[in-house]
């Protein structure tokens, strides 16, 4: 379970959010919704350790943890960025195996096996040897999901997973997110798409711009 | 023809020195350039200021002056503890100078890597050096290759400046033969040898660029 306790964040006097409290149960999907400028992405960046909190505390399973100091804990939070940020010079398979090998010290063989399983699960088996520029947007997103999952995160975060996709692909993302839920993965989805949130969320949290 | 064969050994001897200086300058200044380039993009202000000063100094004064300074100037300081042999002085000055140019090229390449690449490496728990080695450098190399190529071609010609500290490179060998025998042929040959060298380099650089074209 992830718990955010009285967290606050501001940039140069401008308060993004103040004294925010939030809980997410294991295996559930939390959607963070709201207009742009409401600090949704900032919240996600704090949870994933890309920004620091000004105040407050983050707890995982009751234990305080600091996502900006990744080596103190094993892979905890995975992120699928809005623009995916795949590594353009690496093949799909190497995009996925790189971090498990370097950060989790998995053997090349072990990392490859895990990656192949993930690719199969996300119907990307035939794309393993392609480079990111050869993929469509939806395929890139699935590679980004596989890459994050390979690190065995406790929580997987998505930043606006539907915004860069064709409307038709929205359902495909929904299916993947629900599938991963069945597999027991805790997920946090930042979106401005209320309809999408309504379809997948177990829990919805609304963030609006501060006055 | 007979005359050409007669002077060719001395020209080739000069070309050997030209190539040696060329090779060792690259071996020294390319990695150093990458490191200084990383320093130029760091957030540590004093380091950045020092490196900017260094780049300004190296790019702001003639390479010829730097060569003369290192070979004739440094021995005048501190009872000659900085005295260098001609060849070492040449290499020292060239590496110092070319590192500055390469550093600026690498800085440009480093700055063109999107912040998101660093962030996605960070959430994947890669360390700073792992990110630099596995994510950033391969992408930077592809971006900077054409500009590096330009400098590499320049270097082979710049190496002719070592004549000023009395080293016998290709140009000097040709020059000596021309003034001794009062004929233009040695200089024409020197030109041809430089052209051949740059042709080979151009070909190799193309190969490198093509090698990196497997991704976009």
XYZ file of C-alpha atoms in Angstrom:
427
model
C 0.000 0.000 0.000
C 1.241 3.473 -0.889
C 0.369 6.313 1.424
C 1.012 10.008 0.917
C 0.780 11.995 4.128
C 0.378 15.782 4.230
C 2.566 16.300 1.222
C 3.107 19.782 -0.238
C 4.882 21.092 -3.272
C 5.414 24.551 -4.681
C 7.530 26.071 -7.416
C 8.769 29.617 -6.727
C 5.993 30.666 -4.364
C 3.305 29.038 -6.502
C 1.668 26.258 -4.535
C 0.994 23.193 -6.650
C -0.765 21.364 -3.840
C -0.761 21.705 -0.095
C -1.314 19.119 2.655
C -2.403 16.434 0.289
C -3.335 13.007 1.594
C -3.769 9.965 -0.567
C -3.846 6.205 -0.149
C -3.716 3.473 -2.713
C -4.396 -0.181 -1.964
C -2.317 -2.970 -3.464
C -3.560 -4.271 -6.769
C -5.900 -1.345 -7.393
C -6.001 1.323 -10.046
C -5.892 4.917 -8.902
C -6.717 7.602 -11.441
C -5.509 11.129 -10.806
C -7.696 13.437 -12.875
C -8.116 17.146 -13.347
C -7.404 19.996 -15.700
C -3.913 20.693 -16.897
C -2.054 22.918 -14.470
C -3.563 21.078 -11.530
C -0.305 19.391 -10.596
C -1.184 15.864 -11.692
C 2.088 15.280 -13.450
C 4.010 16.953 -10.612
C 2.410 14.518 -8.180
C 3.453 11.611 -10.394
C 6.967 13.018 -10.661
C 7.195 13.259 -6.875
C 5.981 9.710 -6.418
C 8.532 8.454 -8.925
C 11.365 10.479 -7.427
C 11.902 12.945 -10.273
C 10.890 15.853 -8.025
C 11.387 16.303 -4.302
C 8.590 17.015 -1.855
C 8.640 20.255 0.122
C 6.852 18.665 3.050
C 5.100 15.480 4.037
C 5.917 11.830 3.897
C 5.547 8.846 1.617
C 4.966 5.395 3.023
C 5.047 2.042 1.304
C 3.521 -0.797 3.328
C 3.767 1.437 6.369
C 7.489 2.067 5.841
C 8.701 5.551 5.088
C 10.507 5.728 1.772
C 12.297 8.289 -0.308
C 11.874 7.751 -4.051
C 14.662 10.206 -4.924
C 17.256 7.896 -3.357
C 16.702 4.796 -5.475
C 19.555 2.716 -4.140
C 18.127 2.585 -0.653
C 15.266 0.459 -1.873
C 14.801 -1.916 -4.719
C 12.766 -0.947 -7.736
C 9.542 0.329 -6.294
C 7.979 2.709 -8.772
C 7.875 2.212 -12.519
C 6.916 4.985 -14.908
C 5.454 5.034 -18.402
C 6.068 8.540 -19.695
C 3.657 10.443 -21.884
C 6.177 10.403 -24.729
C 7.494 6.972 -23.651
C 11.189 7.997 -23.773
C 12.397 4.706 -25.183
C 16.129 4.594 -25.852
C 16.326 5.173 -29.617
C 19.704 3.498 -30.115
C 18.654 0.201 -28.530
C 16.516 -2.570 -29.950
C 13.190 -3.219 -28.256
C 14.595 -6.220 -26.405
C 17.659 -4.260 -25.234
C 15.482 -1.376 -24.090
C 13.832 -3.864 -21.747
C 16.871 -5.836 -20.562
C 19.232 -2.880 -19.984
C 18.009 -1.776 -16.562
C 17.464 -5.255 -15.062
C 21.027 -6.135 -16.055
C 22.639 -2.919 -14.854
C 20.537 -2.037 -11.836
C 19.193 -5.379 -10.619
C 22.358 -7.252 -11.656
C 20.397 -9.924 -13.467
C 22.354 -12.168 -15.819
C 21.943 -11.418 -19.533
C 20.126 -14.701 -19.971
C 17.736 -14.151 -17.112
C 16.949 -10.597 -18.225
C 16.321 -11.774 -21.768
C 13.964 -14.516 -20.633
C 11.931 -12.082 -18.549
C 11.865 -9.585 -21.409
C 10.664 -12.198 -23.883
C 7.850 -13.200 -21.565
C 6.805 -9.585 -21.169
C 6.881 -9.008 -24.909
C 4.719 -12.040 -25.426
C 2.260 -10.851 -22.823
C 1.994 -7.483 -24.587
C 1.816 -9.102 -28.057
C 5.135 -7.649 -29.139
C 7.099 -10.873 -29.664
C 7.752 -10.122 -33.325
C 9.068 -6.642 -32.512
C 11.972 -7.679 -30.258
C 14.683 -6.873 -32.795
C 13.250 -3.618 -34.107
C 14.366 -0.142 -33.113
C 11.909 2.289 -31.519
C 11.674 4.452 -34.650
C 10.215 1.444 -36.479
C 7.253 1.166 -34.082
C 3.853 2.839 -34.001
C 2.820 4.976 -31.033
C 0.801 2.203 -29.438
C 3.639 -0.278 -29.839
C 6.107 2.163 -28.306
C 3.823 2.556 -25.345
C 3.651 -1.192 -24.844
C 7.440 -1.406 -24.996
C 7.588 1.332 -22.358
C 5.206 -0.693 -20.196
C 7.289 -3.843 -20.679
C 10.461 -1.921 -19.862
C 8.946 -0.626 -16.622
C 7.550 -4.040 -15.662
C 10.901 -5.733 -16.189
C 12.109 -3.884 -13.103
C 9.373 -5.601 -11.104
C 7.961 -2.407 -9.622
C 5.493 -2.440 -6.760
C 3.598 0.370 -8.432
C 3.381 1.296 -12.104
C 2.612 4.916 -12.993
C 1.345 6.266 -16.307
C 1.463 9.896 -17.369
C -1.432 10.651 -19.736
C -1.415 7.219 -21.386
C -4.157 8.088 -23.872
C -3.157 11.583 -24.934
C -0.718 10.636 -27.679
C -2.801 7.781 -29.085
C -5.532 7.486 -31.715
C -8.972 7.195 -30.153
C -9.175 3.601 -31.327
C -6.115 2.672 -29.317
C -7.621 3.953 -26.088
C -9.453 0.671 -25.632
C -6.249 -1.267 -26.205
C -4.537 0.634 -23.375
C -7.558 0.091 -21.178
C -7.336 -3.626 -21.821
C -3.650 -3.736 -20.941
C -4.137 -1.774 -17.727
C -7.007 -4.029 -16.657
C -4.985 -7.122 -17.562
C -2.115 -5.926 -15.389
C -4.580 -5.313 -12.588
C -5.628 -8.935 -12.809
C -1.979 -9.845 -12.473
C -2.005 -7.941 -9.197
C -0.050 -4.847 -10.193
C -0.830 -1.583 -8.437
C -1.260 1.206 -10.959
C -1.527 4.979 -10.844
C -2.845 6.669 -13.971
C -2.640 10.415 -14.506
C -5.154 11.551 -17.090
C -7.302 14.486 -18.088
C -9.657 12.037 -19.770
C -12.572 11.589 -17.339
C -14.248 8.972 -19.469
C -11.114 6.853 -19.567
C -10.659 7.229 -15.814
C -14.259 6.181 -15.195
C -13.708 2.996 -17.191
C -10.591 1.798 -15.383
C -10.437 3.379 -11.937
C -11.059 1.682 -8.615
C -10.405 5.015 -7.017
C -10.344 8.505 -8.467
C -8.518 11.491 -7.086
C -9.276 14.955 -8.389
C -6.614 17.628 -8.529
C -7.607 21.144 -9.480
C -5.394 24.212 -9.884
C -4.948 26.029 -6.567
C -6.482 29.455 -6.352
C 60.076 10.345 -62.318
C 63.556 9.614 -61.090
C 63.490 12.820 -59.069
C 60.156 11.901 -57.514
C 61.485 8.542 -56.394
C 64.495 10.318 -54.995
C 62.580 12.665 -52.723
C 59.685 10.343 -51.913
C 61.395 8.652 -48.926
C 61.917 11.947 -47.151
C 58.346 13.019 -47.908
C 56.983 9.736 -46.602
C 59.159 10.099 -43.522
C 57.527 13.491 -42.976
C 54.104 12.002 -43.585
C 54.806 9.429 -40.885
C 55.384 12.169 -38.331
C 52.260 13.975 -39.534
C 50.236 10.815 -39.005
C 51.756 10.149 -35.607
C 50.841 13.584 -34.350
C 47.408 13.224 -35.907
C 46.789 9.835 -34.308
C 48.011 10.607 -30.800
C 46.220 13.945 -30.735
C 42.939 12.180 -31.484
C 43.601 9.447 -28.918
C 44.183 12.116 -26.297
C 41.702 14.807 -27.191
C 38.577 12.824 -28.078
C 38.064 11.236 -24.618
C 39.247 14.413 -22.900
C 36.871 16.416 -25.060
C 33.962 14.238 -23.962
C 34.904 14.651 -20.306
C 35.336 18.426 -20.611
C 32.063 18.524 -22.560
C 30.354 16.755 -19.656
C 31.903 19.313 -17.315
C 30.586 22.166 -19.466
C 27.060 20.816 -19.056
C 27.354 20.225 -15.307
C 25.510 22.317 -12.744
C 28.620 22.953 -10.693
C 29.276 26.642 -11.425
C 33.007 26.925 -10.508
C 33.900 23.928 -12.670
C 31.897 25.355 -15.550
C 33.587 28.740 -15.208
C 37.063 27.196 -15.258
C 36.262 25.064 -18.298
C 34.686 27.968 -20.156
C 37.841 29.968 -19.522
C 39.974 27.113 -20.820
C 37.880 26.761 -23.978
C 37.952 30.517 -24.530
C 41.732 30.580 -24.127
C 42.342 27.663 -26.495
C 39.934 28.814 -29.173
C 40.787 32.467 -28.748
C 44.506 32.247 -29.492
C 46.251 30.844 -32.555
C 47.380 27.243 -32.376
C 50.711 28.466 -33.724
C 51.123 30.734 -30.711
C 50.235 27.873 -28.376
C 52.872 25.660 -29.994
C 55.539 28.318 -29.684
C 54.477 29.068 -26.127
C 54.648 25.428 -25.027
C 58.020 24.755 -26.645
C 59.886 28.051 -26.266
C 57.874 29.766 -23.545
C 57.359 27.130 -20.856
C 61.109 26.355 -20.410
C 61.597 29.997 -19.340
C 59.403 29.428 -16.287
C 60.752 27.980 -13.049
C 64.274 27.085 -14.173
C 63.022 24.971 -17.029
C 61.093 22.334 -15.110
C 58.409 22.580 -17.801
C 60.814 21.885 -20.635
C 59.415 19.447 -23.179
C 61.003 17.678 -26.125
C 59.871 18.986 -29.507
C 57.603 16.067 -30.213
C 56.069 16.033 -26.715
C 55.574 19.781 -26.836
C 53.753 19.448 -30.158
C 51.468 16.703 -28.826
C 50.824 18.612 -25.616
C 49.790 21.759 -27.477
C 47.678 19.884 -30.017
C 45.804 17.840 -27.415
C 45.176 20.936 -25.312
C 43.874 22.807 -28.341
C 41.778 20.065 -29.905
C 40.241 19.029 -26.578
C 38.710 22.509 -26.403
C 37.143 22.210 -29.855
C 35.905 18.679 -29.236
C 34.526 19.707 -25.839
C 32.354 22.351 -27.485
C 31.124 19.837 -30.041
C 30.319 17.293 -27.330
C 28.613 19.980 -25.252
C 26.286 20.686 -28.162
C 25.601 16.976 -28.574
C 24.994 16.456 -24.868
C 22.554 19.345 -24.730
C 20.546 17.929 -27.599
C 19.719 14.750 -25.633
C 16.206 15.272 -24.251
C 15.864 15.569 -20.480
C 13.356 12.733 -20.663
C 16.127 10.296 -21.575
C 17.912 11.060 -18.304
C 14.640 10.843 -16.404
C 13.630 7.527 -17.873
C 17.110 6.193 -17.067
C 16.685 7.506 -13.544
C 13.341 5.828 -12.892
C 14.905 2.639 -14.266
C 17.465 2.983 -11.468
C 20.503 3.506 -13.667
C 23.331 5.384 -11.984
C 24.683 8.622 -13.440
C 27.684 6.940 -15.061
C 25.596 4.049 -16.381
C 23.293 6.621 -17.954
C 26.214 8.497 -19.494
C 27.832 5.313 -20.786
C 24.848 3.346 -22.028
C 22.246 5.962 -22.906
C 23.845 9.333 -23.520
C 27.219 8.660 -25.130
C 25.951 6.393 -27.937
C 23.369 8.997 -28.892
C 25.822 11.878 -28.632
C 28.379 10.092 -30.807
C 25.892 9.791 -33.629
C 24.910 13.446 -33.350
C 28.450 14.834 -33.215
C 30.052 12.587 -35.808
C 29.793 15.029 -38.757
C 31.252 17.920 -36.717
C 33.990 15.716 -35.292
C 34.796 14.659 -38.848
C 35.289 18.266 -39.794
C 37.798 18.783 -36.998
C 39.575 15.534 -37.815
C 40.166 16.731 -41.368
C 41.356 20.057 -40.006
C 43.749 18.316 -37.672
C 45.638 16.526 -40.415
C 46.342 19.888 -42.042
C 46.934 21.768 -38.772
C 49.646 19.260 -37.926
C 51.809 21.069 -40.501
C 52.210 23.865 -37.939
C 54.773 21.780 -36.048
C 57.436 22.992 -38.500
C 57.661 26.111 -36.321
C 59.263 24.172 -33.476
C 61.597 22.382 -35.833
C 59.834 19.065 -36.321
C 60.212 17.410 -39.702
C 56.669 16.741 -40.860
C 55.356 16.282 -44.374
C 55.149 19.949 -45.285
C 58.605 20.690 -43.953
C 60.072 17.782 -45.932
C 58.547 19.199 -49.107
C 59.655 22.698 -48.289
C 63.235 21.600 -47.698
C 63.350 19.762 -51.021
C 61.845 22.707 -52.902
C 64.338 25.253 -51.649
C 67.268 22.873 -52.145
C 66.419 21.775 -55.669
C 64.523 24.885 -56.840
C 61.539 22.977 -58.193
C 57.813 22.927 -57.494
C 57.485 19.154 -57.718
C 57.973 18.426 -53.990
C 55.215 20.873 -53.046
C 52.868 19.347 -55.606
C 53.620 15.930 -54.150
C 53.007 17.225 -50.641
C 49.618 18.513 -51.779
C 48.787 15.167 -53.338
C 49.748 13.275 -50.185
C 47.562 15.562 -48.026
C 44.697 15.038 -50.465
C 45.126 11.275 -50.316
C 45.174 11.357 -46.517
C 41.992 13.417 -46.316
C 40.341 11.200 -48.933
C 41.001 8.153 -46.773
C 39.735 9.997 -43.683
C 36.589 11.122 -45.469
C 35.945 7.548 -46.510
C 36.461 6.230 -42.967
C 34.221 8.931 -41.500
C 31.465 8.064 -43.981
C 31.768 4.447 -42.906
C 31.347 5.503 -39.274
C 28.306 7.599 -40.085
C 26.752 4.748 -42.011
C 27.515 2.398 -39.141
C 25.439 4.608 -36.843
C 22.530 4.967 -39.255
C 20.827 1.798 -38.016
C 18.617 3.915 -35.753
C 17.016 7.309 -35.999
